[in-house]
mmCIF file of C-alpha atoms in Angstrom:
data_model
loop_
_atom_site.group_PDB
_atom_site.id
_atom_site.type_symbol
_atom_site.label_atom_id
_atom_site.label_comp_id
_atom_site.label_asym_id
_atom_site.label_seq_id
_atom_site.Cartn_x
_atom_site.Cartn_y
_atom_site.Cartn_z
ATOM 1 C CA UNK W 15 0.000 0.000 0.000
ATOM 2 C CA UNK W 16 2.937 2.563 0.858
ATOM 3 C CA UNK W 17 4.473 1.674 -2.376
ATOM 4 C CA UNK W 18 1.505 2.146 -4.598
ATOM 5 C CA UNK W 19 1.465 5.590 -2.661
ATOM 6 C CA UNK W 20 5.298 6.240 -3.504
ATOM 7 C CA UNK W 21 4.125 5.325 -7.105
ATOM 8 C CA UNK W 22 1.342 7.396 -7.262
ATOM 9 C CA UNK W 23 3.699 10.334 -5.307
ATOM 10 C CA UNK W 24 6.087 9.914 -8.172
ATOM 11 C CA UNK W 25 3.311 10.060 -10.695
ATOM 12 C CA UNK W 26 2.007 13.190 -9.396
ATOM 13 C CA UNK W 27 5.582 14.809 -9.388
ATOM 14 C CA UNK W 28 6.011 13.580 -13.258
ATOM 15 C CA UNK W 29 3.275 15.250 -14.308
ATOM 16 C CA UNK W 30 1.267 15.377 -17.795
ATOM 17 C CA UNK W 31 3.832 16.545 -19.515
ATOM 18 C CA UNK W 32 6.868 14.053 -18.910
ATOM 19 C CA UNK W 33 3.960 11.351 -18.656
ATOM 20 C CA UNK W 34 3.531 12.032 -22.644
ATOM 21 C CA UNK W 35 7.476 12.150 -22.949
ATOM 22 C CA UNK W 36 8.231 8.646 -21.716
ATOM 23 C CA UNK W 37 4.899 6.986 -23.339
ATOM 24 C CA UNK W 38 7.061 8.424 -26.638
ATOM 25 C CA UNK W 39 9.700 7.372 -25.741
ATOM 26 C CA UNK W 40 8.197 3.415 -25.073
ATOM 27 C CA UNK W 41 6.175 4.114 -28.528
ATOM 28 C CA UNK W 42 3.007 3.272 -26.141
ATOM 29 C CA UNK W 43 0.208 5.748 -24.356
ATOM 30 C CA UNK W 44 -0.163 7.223 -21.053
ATOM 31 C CA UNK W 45 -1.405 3.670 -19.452
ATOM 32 C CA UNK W 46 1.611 1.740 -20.390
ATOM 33 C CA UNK W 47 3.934 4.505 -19.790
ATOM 34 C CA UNK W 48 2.019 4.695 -15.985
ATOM 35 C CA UNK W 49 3.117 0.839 -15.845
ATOM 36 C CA UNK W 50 6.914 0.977 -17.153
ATOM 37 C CA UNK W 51 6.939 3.848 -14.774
ATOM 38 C CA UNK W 52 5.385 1.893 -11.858
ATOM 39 C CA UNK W 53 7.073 -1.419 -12.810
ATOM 40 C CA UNK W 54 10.540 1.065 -12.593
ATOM 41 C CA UNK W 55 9.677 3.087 -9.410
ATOM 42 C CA UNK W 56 8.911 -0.258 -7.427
ATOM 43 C CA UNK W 57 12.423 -1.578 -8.577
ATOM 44 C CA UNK W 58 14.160 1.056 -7.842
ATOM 45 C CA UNK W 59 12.971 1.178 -4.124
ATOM 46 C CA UNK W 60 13.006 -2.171 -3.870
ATOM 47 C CA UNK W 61 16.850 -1.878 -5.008
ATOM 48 C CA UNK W 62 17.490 0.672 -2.183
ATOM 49 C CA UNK W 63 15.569 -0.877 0.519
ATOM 50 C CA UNK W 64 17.826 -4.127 -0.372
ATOM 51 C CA UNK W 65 20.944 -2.060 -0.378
ATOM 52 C CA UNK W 66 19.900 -0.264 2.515
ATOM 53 C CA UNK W 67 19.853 -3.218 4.894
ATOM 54 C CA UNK W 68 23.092 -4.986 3.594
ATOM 55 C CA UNK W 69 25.840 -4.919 6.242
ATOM 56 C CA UNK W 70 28.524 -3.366 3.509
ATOM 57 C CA UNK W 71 29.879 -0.428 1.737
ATOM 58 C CA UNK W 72 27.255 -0.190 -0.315
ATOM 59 C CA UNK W 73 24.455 -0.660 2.708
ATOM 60 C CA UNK W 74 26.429 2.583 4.519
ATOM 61 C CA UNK W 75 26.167 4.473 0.989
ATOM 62 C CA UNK W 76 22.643 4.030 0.619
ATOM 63 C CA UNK W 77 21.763 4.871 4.610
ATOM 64 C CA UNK W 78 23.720 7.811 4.319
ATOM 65 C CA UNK W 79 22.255 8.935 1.196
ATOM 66 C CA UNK W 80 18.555 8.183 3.226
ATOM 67 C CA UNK W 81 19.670 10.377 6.014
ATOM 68 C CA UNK W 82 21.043 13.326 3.507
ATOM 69 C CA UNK W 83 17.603 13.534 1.935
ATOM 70 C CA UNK W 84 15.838 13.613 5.995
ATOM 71 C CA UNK W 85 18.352 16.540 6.535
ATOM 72 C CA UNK W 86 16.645 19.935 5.782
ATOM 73 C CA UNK W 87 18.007 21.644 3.340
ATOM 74 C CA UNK W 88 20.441 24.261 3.633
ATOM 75 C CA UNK W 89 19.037 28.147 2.992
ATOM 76 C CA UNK W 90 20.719 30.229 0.518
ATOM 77 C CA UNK W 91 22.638 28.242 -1.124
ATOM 78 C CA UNK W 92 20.336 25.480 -1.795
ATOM 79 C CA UNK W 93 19.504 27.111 -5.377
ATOM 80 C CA UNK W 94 23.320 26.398 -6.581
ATOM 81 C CA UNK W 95 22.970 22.603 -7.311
ATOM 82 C CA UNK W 96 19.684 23.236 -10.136
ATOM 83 C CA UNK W 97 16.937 23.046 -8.036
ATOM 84 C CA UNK W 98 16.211 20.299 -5.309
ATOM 85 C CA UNK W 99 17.866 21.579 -2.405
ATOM 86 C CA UNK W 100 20.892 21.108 -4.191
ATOM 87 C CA UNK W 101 20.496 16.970 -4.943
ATOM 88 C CA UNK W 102 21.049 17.141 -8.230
ATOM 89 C CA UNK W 103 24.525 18.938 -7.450
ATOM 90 C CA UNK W 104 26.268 15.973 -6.456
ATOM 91 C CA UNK W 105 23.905 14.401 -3.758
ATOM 92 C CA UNK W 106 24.090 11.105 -2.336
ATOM 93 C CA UNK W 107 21.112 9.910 -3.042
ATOM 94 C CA UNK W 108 21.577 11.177 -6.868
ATOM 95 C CA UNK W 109 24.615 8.793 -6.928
ATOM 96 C CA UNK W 110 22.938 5.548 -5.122
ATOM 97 C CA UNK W 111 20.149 5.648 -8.062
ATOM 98 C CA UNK W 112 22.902 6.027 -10.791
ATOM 99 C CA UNK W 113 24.246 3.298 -9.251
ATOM 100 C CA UNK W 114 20.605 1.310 -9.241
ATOM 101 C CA UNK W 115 20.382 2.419 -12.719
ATOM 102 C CA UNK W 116 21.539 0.179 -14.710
ATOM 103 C CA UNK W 117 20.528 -3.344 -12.513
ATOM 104 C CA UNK W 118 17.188 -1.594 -12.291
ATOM 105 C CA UNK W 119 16.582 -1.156 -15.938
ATOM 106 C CA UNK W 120 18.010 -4.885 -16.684
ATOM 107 C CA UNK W 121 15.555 -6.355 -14.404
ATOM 108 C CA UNK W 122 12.521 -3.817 -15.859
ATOM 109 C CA UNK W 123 13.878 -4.911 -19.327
ATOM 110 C CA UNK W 124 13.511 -8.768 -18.369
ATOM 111 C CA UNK W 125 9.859 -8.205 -16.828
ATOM 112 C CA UNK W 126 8.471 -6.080 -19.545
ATOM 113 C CA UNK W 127 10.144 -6.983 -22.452
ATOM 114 C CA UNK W 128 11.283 -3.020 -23.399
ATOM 115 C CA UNK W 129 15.016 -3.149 -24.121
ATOM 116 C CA UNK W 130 17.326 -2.140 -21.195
ATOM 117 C CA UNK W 131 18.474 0.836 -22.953
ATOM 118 C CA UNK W 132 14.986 2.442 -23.134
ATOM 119 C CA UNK W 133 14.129 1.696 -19.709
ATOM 120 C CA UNK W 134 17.789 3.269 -19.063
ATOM 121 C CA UNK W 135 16.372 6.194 -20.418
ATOM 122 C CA UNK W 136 13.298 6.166 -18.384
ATOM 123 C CA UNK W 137 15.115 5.514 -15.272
ATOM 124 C CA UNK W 138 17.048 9.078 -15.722
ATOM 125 C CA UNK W 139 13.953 10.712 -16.469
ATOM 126 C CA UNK W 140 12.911 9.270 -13.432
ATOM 127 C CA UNK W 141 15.845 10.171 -11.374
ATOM 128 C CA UNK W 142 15.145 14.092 -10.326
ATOM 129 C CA UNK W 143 11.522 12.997 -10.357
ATOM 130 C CA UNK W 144 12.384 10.160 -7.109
ATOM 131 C CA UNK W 145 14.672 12.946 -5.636
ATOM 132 C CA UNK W 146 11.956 15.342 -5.675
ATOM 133 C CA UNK W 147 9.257 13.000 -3.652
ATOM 134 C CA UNK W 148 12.490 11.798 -1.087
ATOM 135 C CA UNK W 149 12.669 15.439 -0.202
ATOM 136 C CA UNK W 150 9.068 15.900 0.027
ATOM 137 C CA UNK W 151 8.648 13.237 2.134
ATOM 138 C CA UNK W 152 11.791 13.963 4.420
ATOM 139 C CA UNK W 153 10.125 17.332 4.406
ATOM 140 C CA UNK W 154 7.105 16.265 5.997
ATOM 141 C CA UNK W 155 7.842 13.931 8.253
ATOM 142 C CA UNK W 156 10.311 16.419 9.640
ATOM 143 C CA UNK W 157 7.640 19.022 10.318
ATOM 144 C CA UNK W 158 7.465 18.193 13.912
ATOM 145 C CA UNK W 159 10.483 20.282 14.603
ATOM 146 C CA UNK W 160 12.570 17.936 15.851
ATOM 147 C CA UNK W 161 15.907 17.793 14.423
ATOM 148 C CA UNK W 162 16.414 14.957 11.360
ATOM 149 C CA UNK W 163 18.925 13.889 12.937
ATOM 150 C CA UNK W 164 17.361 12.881 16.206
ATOM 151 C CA UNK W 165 17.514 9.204 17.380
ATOM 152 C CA UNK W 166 21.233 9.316 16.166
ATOM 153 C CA UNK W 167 23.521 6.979 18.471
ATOM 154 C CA UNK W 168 25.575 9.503 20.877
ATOM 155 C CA UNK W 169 28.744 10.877 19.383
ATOM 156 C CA UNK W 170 26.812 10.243 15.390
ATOM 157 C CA UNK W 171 28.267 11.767 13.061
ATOM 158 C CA UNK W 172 26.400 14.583 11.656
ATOM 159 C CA UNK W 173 23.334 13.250 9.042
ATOM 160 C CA UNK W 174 24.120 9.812 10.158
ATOM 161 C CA UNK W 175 21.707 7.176 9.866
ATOM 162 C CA UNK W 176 19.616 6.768 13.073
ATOM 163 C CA UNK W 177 20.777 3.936 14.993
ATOM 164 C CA UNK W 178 18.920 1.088 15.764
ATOM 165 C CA UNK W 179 15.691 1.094 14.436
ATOM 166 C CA UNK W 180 15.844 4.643 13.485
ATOM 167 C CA UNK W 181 16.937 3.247 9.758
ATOM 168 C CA UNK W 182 13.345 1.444 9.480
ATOM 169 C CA UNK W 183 12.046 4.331 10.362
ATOM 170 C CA UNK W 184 13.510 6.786 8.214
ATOM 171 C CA UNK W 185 13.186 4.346 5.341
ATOM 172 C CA UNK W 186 9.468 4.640 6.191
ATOM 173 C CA UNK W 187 9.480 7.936 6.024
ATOM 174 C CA UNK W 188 10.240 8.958 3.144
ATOM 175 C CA UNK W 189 9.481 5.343 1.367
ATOM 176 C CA UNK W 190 6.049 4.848 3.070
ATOM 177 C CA UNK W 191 5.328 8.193 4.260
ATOM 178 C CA UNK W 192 2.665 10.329 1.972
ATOM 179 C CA UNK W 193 -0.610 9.739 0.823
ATOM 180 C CA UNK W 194 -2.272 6.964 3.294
#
């Protein structure tokens, strides 16, 4: 149910106009370009919440990346990486779904028989588009005032992931958080 929400989130962000784009793109309409995008979308989070609980380098990347996008953003200066609080600049989150790219649009390929390169295509269409609704929904679960950060293990470094069972939590947040 959260995910169809996510989808629907990320469907909302798209818009019209980017809807038409990637049903062009697929050479289908707006219903089978709402499918390859909600066939992609569920991948993609999928891929992170994977990553996200793997005890490696990569399971660190993607936590950190979660707990960048819970941080506000900064004032001022946010404007200097093109729009998005400055995640298209170099975030981490913008370089964990680079990473998911191309896996992503293999496995999309395989289910829905579009070759990998198109759904490649999609997937960085899709890219600012997932940013966007991570930052919404960081945004709004953080609109109790308490600091992102809180539930961090003493002596955390600064945007670290929560300890514990903070990183279910702020998976749910931004993952599951939204439309009920």
């Amino acid at each position: 149910m959260s995910e169809s929400s996510f989808q629907d989130d990320v469907l909302g962000e798209l818009g019209d106009d980017r809807l038409n784009e990637i049903a062009s793109l697929l050479g289908t309409d707006t219903v089978g370009a709402r499918d390859t995008v909600a066939t992609t979308v569920g991948a993609m989070t999928g891929g992170l919440q994977q990553k996200a609980g793997a005890d490696d380098e990569d399971g660190a990347e993607v936590r950190q990346a979660f707990a960048e996008v819970a941080e506000p953003p900064l004032q001022g200066v946010s404007t200097l990486g093109g729009g998005l609080g400055g995640l298209l600049g170099g975030g981490m989150m913008a370089g964990v779904l680079a990473k998911l790219s191309r896996p992503v649009a293999n496995a999309v390929s395989k289910k829905t028989g579009i070759p990998a390169a198109t759904v490649s295509r999609v997937v960085e269409m899709l890219i600012p588009v997932l940013l966007a609704v991570f930052a919404k929904r960081a945004a709004a679960g953080n609109s109790t005032g308490a600091p992102a950060g809180a539930g961090t293990a003493a002596g955390g470094a600064p945007g670290a992931a929560p300890a514990g069972g903070g990183l279910g939590d702020l998976l749910g947040q931004i993952l599951g958080g939204g439309k009920k």
